[in-house]
mmCIF file with all atom_site columns, C-alpha atoms in Angstrom:
data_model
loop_
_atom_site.group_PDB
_atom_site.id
_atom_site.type_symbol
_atom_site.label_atom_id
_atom_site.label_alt_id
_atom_site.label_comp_id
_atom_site.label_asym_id
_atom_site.label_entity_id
_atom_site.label_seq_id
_atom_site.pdbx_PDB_ins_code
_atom_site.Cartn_x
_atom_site.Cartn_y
_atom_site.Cartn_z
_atom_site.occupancy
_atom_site.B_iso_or_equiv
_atom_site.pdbx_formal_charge
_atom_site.auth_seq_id
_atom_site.auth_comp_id
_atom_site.auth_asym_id
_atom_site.auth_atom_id
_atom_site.pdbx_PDB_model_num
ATOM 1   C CA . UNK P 1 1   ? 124.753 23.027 -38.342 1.00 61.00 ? 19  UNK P CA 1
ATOM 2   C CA . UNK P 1 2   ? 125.552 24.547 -41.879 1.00 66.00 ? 20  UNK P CA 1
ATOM 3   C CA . UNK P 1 3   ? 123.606 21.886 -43.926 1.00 73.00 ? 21  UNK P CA 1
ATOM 4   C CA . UNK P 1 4   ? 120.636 22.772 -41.433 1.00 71.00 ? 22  UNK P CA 1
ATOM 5   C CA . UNK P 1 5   ? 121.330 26.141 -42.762 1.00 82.00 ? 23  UNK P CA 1
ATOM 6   C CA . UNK P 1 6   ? 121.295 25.126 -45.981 1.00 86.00 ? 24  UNK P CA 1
ATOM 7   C CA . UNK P 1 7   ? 118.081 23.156 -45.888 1.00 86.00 ? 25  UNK P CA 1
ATOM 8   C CA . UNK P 1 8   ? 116.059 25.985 -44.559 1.00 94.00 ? 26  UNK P CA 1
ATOM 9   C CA . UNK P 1 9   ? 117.153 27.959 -47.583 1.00 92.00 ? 27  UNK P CA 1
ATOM 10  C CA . UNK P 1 10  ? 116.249 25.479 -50.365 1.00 93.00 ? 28  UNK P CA 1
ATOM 11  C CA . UNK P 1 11  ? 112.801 24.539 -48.924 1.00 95.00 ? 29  UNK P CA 1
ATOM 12  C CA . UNK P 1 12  ? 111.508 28.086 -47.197 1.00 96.00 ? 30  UNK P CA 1
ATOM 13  C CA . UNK P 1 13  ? 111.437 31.471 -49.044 1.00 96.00 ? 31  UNK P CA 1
ATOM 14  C CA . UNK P 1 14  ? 114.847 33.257 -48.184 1.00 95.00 ? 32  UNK P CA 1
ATOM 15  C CA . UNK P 1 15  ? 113.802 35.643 -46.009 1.00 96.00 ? 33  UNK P CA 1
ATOM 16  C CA . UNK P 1 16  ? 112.131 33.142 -43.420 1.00 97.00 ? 34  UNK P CA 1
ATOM 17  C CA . UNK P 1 17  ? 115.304 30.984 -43.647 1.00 95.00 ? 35  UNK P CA 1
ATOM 18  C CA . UNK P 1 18  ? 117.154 32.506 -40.900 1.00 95.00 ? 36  UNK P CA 1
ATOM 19  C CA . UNK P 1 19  ? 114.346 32.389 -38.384 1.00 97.00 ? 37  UNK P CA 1
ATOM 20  C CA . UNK P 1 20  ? 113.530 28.757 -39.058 1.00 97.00 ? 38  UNK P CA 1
ATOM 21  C CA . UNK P 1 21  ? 116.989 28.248 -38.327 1.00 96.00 ? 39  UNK P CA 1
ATOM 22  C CA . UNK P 1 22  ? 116.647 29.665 -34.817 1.00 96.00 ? 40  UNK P CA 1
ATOM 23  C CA . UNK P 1 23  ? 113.740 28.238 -34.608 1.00 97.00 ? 41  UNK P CA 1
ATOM 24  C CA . UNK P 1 24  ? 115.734 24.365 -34.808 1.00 96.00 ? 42  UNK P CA 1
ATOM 25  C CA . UNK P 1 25  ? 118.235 25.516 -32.142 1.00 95.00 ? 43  UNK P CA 1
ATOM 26  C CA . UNK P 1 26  ? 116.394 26.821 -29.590 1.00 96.00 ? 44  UNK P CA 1
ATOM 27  C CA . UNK P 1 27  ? 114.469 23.778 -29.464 1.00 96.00 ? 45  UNK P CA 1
ATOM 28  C CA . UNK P 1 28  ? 116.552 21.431 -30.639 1.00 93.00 ? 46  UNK P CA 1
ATOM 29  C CA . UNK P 1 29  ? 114.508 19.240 -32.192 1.00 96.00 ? 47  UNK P CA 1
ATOM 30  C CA . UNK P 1 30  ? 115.117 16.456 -34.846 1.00 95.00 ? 48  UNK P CA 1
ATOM 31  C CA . UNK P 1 31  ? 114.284 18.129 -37.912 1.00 95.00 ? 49  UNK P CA 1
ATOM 32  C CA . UNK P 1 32  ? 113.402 15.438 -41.291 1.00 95.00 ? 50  UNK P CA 1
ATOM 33  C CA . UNK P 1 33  ? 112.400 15.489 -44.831 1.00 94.00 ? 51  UNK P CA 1
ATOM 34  C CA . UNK P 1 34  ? 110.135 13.156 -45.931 1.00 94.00 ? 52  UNK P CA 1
ATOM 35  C CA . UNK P 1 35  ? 109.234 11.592 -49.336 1.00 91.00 ? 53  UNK P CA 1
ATOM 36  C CA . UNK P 1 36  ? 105.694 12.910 -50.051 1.00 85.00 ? 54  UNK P CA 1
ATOM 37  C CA . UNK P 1 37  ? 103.119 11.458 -47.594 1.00 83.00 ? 55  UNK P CA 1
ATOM 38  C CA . UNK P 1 38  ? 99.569  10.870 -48.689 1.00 76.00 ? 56  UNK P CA 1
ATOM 39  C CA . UNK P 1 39  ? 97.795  11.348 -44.883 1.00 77.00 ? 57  UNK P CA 1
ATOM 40  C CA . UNK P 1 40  ? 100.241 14.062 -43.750 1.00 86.00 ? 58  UNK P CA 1
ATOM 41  C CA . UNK P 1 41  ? 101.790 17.072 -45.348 1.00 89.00 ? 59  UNK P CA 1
ATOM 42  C CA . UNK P 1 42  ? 103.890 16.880 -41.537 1.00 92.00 ? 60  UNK P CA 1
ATOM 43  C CA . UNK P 1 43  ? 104.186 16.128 -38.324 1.00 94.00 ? 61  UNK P CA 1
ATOM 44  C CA . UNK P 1 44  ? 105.083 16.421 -34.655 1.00 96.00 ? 62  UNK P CA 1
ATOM 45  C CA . UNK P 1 45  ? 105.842 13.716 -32.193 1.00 96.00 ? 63  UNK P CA 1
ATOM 46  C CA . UNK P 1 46  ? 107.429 13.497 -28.850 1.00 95.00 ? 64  UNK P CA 1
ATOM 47  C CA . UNK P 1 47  ? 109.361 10.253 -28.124 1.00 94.00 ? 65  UNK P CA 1
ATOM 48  C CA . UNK P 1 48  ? 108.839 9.930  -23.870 1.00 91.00 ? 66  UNK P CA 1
ATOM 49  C CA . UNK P 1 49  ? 111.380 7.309  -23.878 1.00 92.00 ? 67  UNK P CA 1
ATOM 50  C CA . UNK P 1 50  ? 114.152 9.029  -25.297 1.00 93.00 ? 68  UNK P CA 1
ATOM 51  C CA . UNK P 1 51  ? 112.850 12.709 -24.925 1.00 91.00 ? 69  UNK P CA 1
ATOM 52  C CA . UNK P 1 52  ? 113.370 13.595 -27.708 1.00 95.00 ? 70  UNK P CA 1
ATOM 53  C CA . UNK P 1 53  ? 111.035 15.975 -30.359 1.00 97.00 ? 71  UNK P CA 1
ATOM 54  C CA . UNK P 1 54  ? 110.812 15.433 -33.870 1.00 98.00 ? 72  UNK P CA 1
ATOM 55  C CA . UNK P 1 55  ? 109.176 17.260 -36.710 1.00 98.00 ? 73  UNK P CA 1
ATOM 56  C CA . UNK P 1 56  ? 108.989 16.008 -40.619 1.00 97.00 ? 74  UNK P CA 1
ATOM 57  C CA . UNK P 1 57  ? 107.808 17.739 -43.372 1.00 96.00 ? 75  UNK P CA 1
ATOM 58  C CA . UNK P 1 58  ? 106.953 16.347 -47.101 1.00 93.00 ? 76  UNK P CA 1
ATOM 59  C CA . UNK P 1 59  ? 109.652 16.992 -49.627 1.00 92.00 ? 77  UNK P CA 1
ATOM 60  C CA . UNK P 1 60  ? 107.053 18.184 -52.100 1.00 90.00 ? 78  UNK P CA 1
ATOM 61  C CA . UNK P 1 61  ? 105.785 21.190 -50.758 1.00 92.00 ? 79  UNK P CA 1
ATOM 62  C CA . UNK P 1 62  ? 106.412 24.352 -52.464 1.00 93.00 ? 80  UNK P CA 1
ATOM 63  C CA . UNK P 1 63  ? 108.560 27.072 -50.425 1.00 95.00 ? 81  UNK P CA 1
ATOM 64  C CA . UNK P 1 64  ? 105.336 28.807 -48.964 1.00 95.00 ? 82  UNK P CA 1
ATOM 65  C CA . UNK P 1 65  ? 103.162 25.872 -47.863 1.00 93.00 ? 83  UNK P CA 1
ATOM 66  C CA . UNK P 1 66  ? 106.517 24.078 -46.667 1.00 95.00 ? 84  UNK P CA 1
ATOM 67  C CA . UNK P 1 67  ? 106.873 27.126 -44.466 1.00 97.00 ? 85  UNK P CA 1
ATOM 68  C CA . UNK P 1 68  ? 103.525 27.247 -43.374 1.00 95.00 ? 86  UNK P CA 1
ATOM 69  C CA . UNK P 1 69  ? 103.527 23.485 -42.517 1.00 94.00 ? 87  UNK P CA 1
ATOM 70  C CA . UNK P 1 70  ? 106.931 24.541 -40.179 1.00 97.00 ? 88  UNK P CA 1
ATOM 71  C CA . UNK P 1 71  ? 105.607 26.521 -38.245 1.00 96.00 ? 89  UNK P CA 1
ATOM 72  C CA . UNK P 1 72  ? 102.363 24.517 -37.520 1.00 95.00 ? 90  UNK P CA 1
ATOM 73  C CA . UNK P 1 73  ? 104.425 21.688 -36.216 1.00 96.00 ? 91  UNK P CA 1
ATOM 74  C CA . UNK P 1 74  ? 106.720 24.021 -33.854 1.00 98.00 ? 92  UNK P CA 1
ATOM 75  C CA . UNK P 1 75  ? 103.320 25.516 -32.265 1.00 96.00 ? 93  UNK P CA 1
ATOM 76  C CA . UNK P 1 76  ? 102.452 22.029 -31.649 1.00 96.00 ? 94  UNK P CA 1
ATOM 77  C CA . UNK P 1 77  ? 105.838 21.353 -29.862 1.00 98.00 ? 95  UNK P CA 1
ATOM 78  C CA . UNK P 1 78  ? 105.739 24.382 -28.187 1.00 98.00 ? 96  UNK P CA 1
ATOM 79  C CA . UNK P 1 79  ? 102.233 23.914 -27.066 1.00 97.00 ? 97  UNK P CA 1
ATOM 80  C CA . UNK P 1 80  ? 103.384 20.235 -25.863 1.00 97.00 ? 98  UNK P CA 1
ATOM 81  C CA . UNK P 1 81  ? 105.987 21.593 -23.989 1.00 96.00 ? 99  UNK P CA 1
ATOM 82  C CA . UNK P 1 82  ? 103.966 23.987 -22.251 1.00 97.00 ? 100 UNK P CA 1
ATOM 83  C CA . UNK P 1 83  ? 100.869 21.887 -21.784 1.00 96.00 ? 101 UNK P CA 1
ATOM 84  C CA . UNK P 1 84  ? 102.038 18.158 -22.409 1.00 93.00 ? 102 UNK P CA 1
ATOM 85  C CA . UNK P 1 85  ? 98.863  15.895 -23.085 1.00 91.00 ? 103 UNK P CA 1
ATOM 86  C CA . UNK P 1 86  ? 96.329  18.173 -21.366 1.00 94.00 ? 104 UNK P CA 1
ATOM 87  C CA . UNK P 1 87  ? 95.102  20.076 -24.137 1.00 94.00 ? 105 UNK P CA 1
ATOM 88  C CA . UNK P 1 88  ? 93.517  19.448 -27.795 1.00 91.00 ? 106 UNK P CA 1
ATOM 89  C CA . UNK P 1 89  ? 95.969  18.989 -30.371 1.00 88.00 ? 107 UNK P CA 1
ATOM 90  C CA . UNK P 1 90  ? 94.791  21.960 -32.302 1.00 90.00 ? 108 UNK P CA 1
ATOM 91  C CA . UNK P 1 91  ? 92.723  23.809 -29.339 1.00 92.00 ? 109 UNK P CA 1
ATOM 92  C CA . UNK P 1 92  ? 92.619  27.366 -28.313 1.00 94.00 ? 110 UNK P CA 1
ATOM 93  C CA . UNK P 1 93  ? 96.489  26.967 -26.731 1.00 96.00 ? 111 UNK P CA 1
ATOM 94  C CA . UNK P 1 94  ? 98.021  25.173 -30.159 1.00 95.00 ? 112 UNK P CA 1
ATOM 95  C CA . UNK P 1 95  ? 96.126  28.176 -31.990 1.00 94.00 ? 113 UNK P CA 1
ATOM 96  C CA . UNK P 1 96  ? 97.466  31.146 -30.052 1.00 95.00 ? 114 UNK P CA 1
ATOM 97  C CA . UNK P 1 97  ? 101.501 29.732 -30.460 1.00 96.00 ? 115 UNK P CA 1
ATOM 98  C CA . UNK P 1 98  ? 100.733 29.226 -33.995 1.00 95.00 ? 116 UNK P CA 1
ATOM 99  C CA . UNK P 1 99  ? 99.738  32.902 -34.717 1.00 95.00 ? 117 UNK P CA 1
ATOM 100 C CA . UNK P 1 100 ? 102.925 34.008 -32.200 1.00 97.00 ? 118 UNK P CA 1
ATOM 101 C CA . UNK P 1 101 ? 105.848 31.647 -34.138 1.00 97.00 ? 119 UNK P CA 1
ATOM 102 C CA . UNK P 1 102 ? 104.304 32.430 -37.190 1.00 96.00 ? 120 UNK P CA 1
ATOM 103 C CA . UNK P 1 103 ? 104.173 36.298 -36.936 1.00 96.00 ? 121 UNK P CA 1
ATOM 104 C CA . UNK P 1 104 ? 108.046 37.528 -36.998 1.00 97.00 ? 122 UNK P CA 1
ATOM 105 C CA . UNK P 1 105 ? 107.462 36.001 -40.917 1.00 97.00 ? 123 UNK P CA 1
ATOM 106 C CA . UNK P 1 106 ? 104.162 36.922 -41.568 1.00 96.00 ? 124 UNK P CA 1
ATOM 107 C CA . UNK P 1 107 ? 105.108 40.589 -43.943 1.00 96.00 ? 125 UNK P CA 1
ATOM 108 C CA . UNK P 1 108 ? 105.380 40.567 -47.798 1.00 95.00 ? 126 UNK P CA 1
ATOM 109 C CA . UNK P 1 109 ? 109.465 40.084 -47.568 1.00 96.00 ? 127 UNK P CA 1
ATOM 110 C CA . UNK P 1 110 ? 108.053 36.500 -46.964 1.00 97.00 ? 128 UNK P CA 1
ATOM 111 C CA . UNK P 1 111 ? 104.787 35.943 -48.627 1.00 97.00 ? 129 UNK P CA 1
ATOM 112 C CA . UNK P 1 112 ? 103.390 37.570 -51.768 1.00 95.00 ? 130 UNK P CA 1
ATOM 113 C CA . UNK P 1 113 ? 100.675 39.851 -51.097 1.00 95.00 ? 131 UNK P CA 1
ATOM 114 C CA . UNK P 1 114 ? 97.910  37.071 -52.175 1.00 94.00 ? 132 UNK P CA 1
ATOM 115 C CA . UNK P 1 115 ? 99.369  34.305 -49.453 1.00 94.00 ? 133 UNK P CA 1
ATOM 116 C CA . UNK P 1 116 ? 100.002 37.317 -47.056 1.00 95.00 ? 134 UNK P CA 1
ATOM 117 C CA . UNK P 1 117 ? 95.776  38.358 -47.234 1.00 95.00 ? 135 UNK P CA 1
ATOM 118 C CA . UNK P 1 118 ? 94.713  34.573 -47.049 1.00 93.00 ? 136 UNK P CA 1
ATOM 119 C CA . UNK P 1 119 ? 97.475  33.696 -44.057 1.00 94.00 ? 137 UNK P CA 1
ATOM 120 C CA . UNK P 1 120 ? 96.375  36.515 -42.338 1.00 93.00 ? 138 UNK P CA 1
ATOM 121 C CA . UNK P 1 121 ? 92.558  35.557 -42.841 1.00 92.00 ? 139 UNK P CA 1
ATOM 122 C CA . UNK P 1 122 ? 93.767  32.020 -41.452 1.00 91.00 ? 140 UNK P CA 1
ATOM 123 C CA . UNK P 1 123 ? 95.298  32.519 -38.682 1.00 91.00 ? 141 UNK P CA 1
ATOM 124 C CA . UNK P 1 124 ? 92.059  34.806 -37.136 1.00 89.00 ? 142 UNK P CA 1
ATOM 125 C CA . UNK P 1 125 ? 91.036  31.411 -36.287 1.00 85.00 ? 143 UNK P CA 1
ATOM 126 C CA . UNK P 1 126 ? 93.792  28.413 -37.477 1.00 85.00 ? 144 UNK P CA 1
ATOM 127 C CA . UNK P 1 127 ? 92.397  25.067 -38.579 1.00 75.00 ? 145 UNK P CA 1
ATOM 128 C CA . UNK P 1 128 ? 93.976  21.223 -37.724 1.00 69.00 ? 146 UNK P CA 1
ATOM 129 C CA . UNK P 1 129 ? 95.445  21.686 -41.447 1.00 67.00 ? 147 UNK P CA 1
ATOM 130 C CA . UNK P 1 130 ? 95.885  24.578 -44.313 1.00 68.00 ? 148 UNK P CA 1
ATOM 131 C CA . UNK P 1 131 ? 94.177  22.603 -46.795 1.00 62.00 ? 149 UNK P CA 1
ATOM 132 C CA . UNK P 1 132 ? 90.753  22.772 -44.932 1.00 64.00 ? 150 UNK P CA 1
ATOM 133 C CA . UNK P 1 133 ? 90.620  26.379 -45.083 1.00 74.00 ? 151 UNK P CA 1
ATOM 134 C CA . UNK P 1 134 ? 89.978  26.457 -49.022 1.00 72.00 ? 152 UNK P CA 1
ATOM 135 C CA . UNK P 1 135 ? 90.643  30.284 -49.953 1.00 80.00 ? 153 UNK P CA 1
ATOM 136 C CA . UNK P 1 136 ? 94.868  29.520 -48.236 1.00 86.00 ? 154 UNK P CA 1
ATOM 137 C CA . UNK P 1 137 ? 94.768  26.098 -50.030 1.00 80.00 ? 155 UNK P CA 1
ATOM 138 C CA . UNK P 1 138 ? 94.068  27.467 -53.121 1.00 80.00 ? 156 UNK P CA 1
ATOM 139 C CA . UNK P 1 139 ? 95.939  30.476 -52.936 1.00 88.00 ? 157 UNK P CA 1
ATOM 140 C CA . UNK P 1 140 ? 99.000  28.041 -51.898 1.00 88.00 ? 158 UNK P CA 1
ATOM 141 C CA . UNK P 1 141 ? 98.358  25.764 -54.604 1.00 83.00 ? 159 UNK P CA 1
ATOM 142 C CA . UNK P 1 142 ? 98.955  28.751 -57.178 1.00 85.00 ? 160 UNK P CA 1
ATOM 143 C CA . UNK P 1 143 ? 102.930 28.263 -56.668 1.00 89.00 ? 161 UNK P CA 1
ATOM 144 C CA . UNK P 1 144 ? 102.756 23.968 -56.834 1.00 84.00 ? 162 UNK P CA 1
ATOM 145 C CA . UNK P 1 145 ? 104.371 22.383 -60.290 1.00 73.00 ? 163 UNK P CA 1
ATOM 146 C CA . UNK P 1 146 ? 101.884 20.988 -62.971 1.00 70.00 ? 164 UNK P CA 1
ATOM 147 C CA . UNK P 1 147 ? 99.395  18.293 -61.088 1.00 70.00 ? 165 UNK P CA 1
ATOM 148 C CA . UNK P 1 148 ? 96.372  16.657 -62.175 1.00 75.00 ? 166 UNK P CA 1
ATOM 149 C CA . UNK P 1 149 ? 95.610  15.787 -58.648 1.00 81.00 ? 167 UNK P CA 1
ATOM 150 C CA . UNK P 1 150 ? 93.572  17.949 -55.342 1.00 83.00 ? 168 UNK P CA 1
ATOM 151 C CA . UNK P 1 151 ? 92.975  17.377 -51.877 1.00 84.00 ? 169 UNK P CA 1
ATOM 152 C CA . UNK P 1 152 ? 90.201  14.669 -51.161 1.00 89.00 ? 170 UNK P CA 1
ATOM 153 C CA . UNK P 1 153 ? 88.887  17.969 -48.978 1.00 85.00 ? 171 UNK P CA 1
ATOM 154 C CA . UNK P 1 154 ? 88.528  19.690 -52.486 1.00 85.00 ? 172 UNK P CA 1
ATOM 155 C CA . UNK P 1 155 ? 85.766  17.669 -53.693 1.00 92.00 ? 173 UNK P CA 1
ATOM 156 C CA . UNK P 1 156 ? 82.214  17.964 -53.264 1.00 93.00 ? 174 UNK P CA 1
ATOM 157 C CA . UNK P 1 157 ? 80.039  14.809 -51.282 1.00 95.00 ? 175 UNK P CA 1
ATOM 158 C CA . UNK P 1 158 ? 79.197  11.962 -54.580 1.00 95.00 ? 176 UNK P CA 1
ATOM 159 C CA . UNK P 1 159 ? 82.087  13.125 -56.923 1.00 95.00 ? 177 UNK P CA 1
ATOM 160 C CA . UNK P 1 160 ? 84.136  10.070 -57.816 1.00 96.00 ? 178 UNK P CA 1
ATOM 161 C CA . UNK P 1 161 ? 88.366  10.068 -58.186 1.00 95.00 ? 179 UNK P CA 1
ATOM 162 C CA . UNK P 1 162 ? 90.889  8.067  -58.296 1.00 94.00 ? 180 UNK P CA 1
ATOM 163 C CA . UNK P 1 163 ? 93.395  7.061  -55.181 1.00 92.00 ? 181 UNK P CA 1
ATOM 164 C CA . UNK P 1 164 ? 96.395  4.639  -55.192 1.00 89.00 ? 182 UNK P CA 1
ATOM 165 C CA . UNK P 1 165 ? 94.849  2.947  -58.179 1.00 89.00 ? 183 UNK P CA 1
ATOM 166 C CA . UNK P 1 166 ? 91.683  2.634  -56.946 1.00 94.00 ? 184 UNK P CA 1
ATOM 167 C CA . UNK P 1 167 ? 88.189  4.400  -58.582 1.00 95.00 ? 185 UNK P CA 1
ATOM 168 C CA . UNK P 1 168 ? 86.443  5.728  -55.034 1.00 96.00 ? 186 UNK P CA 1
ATOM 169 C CA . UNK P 1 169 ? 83.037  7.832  -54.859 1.00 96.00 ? 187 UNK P CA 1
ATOM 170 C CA . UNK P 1 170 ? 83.029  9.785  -51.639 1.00 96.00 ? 188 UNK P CA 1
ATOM 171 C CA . UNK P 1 171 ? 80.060  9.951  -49.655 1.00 97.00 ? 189 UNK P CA 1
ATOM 172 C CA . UNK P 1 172 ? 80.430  11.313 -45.976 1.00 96.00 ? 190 UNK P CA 1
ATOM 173 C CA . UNK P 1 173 ? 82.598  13.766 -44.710 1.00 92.00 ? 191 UNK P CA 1
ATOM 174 C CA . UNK P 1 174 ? 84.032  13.434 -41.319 1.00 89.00 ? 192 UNK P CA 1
ATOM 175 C CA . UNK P 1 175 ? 86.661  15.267 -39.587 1.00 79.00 ? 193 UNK P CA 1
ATOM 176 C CA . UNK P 1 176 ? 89.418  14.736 -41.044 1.00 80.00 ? 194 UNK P CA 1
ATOM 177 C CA . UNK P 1 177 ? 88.810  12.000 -43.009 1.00 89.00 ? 195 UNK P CA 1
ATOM 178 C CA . UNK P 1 178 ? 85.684  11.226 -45.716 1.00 94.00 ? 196 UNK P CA 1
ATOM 179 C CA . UNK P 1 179 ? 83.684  8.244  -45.928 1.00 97.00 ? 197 UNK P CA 1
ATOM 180 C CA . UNK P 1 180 ? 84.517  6.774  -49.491 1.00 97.00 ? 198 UNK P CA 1
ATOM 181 C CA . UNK P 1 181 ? 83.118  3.929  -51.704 1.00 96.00 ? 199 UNK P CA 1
ATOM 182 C CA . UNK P 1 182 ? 85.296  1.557  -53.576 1.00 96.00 ? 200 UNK P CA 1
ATOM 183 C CA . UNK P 1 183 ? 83.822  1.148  -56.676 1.00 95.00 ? 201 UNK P CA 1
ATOM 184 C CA . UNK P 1 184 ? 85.167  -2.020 -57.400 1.00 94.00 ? 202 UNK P CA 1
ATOM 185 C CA . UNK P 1 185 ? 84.896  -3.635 -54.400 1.00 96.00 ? 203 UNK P CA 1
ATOM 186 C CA . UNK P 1 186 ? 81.791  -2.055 -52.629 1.00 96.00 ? 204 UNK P CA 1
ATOM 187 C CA . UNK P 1 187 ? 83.635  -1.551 -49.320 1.00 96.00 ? 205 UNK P CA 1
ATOM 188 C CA . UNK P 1 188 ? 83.761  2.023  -47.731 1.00 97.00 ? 206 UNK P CA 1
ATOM 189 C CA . UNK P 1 189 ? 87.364  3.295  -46.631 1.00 96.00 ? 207 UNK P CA 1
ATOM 190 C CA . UNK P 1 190 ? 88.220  6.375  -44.220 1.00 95.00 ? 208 UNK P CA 1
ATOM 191 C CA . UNK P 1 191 ? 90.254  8.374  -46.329 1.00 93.00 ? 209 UNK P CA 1
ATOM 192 C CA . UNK P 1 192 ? 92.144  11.322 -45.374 1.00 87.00 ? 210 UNK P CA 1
ATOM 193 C CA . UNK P 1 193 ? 91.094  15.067 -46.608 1.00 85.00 ? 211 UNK P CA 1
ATOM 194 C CA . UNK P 1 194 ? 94.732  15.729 -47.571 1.00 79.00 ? 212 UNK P CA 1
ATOM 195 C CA . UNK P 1 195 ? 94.768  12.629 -49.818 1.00 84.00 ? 213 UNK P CA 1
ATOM 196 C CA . UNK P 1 196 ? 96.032  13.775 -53.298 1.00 82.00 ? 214 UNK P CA 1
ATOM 197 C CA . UNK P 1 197 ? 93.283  12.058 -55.573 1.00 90.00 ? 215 UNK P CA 1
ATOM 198 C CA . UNK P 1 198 ? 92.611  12.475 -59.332 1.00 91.00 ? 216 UNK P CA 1
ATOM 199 C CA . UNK P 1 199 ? 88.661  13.861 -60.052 1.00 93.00 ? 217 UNK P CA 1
ATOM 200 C CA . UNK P 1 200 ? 87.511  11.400 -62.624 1.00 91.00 ? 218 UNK P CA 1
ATOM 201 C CA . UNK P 1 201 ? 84.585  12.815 -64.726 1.00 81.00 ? 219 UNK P CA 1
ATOM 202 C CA . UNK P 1 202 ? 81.280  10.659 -64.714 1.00 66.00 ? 220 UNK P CA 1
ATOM 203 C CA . UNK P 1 203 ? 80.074  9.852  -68.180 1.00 56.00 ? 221 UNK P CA 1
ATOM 204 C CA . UNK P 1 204 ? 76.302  10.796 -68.730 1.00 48.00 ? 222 UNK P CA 1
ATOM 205 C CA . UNK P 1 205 ? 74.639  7.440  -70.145 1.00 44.00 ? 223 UNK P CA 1
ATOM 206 C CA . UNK P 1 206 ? 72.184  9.474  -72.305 1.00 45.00 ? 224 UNK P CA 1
#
């Protein structure tokens, strides 16, 4: 119990620790860190043969989006357990428990006033992730570490980046995911929109 405790603190501002805590015991769900994730920033899955829920969230996320990410995959537990399979994974029921865990936090005690304004903007209507509304993303992104990299979902339809080594240009947007052509290759990929990819400039041949 005390290293849960303990967790909550390093990865979550202080002041949301405590709740997240309670959060974890009144459900009682397994609880992991993950090394960062490409496709996911986390997750929520029920195991029907042992009963069991589990929620992971990437190790890289800065105090405020790790938070954020929390509390998105609780509402979907909570919305499983009320609903099961009967409802849209991020439908009008997911939507309503995200706005009700997330608003005992949702003050500047938690959030600086910038990520207070856009979170409250947000959740008027919540989307399937926090990087597809681009105003929280990039609000979020303020309190990240040095990167040379952006969401796939930042770029705009023909810009070309680089992904696991890769050069891509992308082309369609679905979703979740964008249409994407490898440039060495000429195959199209589904790529996700929370893909971390490196914008590579295009060199003018004039």
């Amino acid at each position: 119990m005390q290293q849960y405790q303990e967790v909550f603190r390093r990865f979550v501002p202080e002041p949301a620790a405590a709740y997240c805590y309670e959060l974890w015991t009144h459900f009682g769900f397994e609880f992991k860190i993950k090394k960062s994730r490409q496709t996911k920033l986390g997750d929520y899955r029920f195991a029907y043969k042992t009963k069991k829920h589990t929620i992971t969230i990437n190790n890289d996320l800065n105090p405020y989006a790790f938070l954020v990410t929390y509390l998105h995959e609780v509402a979907h537990l909570i919305t499983f357990e009320e609903y099961g399979r009967k409802v849209a994974p991020h439908g009008k029921e997911w939507k309503a428990n995200f706005v009700r865990v997330a608003k005992p936090v949702l003050n500047e005690k938690t959030f600086p006033k910038p990520v207070l304004v856009a979170l409250t903007n947000y959740f008027k209507n919540p989307k399937a992730a926090s990087c597809s509304d681009p105003v929280l993303y990039n609000v979020l992104r303020q309190f990240d570490g040095p990167s040379e990299t952006i969401p796939l979902s930042q770029l705009q339809l023909g810009a070309t980046f680089e992904f696991n080594n890769q050069t891509y240009q992308k082309l369609e947007k679905k979703r979740t995911r964008s249409v994407c052509l490898q440039i060495a290759s000429g195959r199209k990929y589904l790529i996700s929109e929370i893909a971390s990819v490196t914008p590579v400039e295009v060199q003018s041949s004039e």
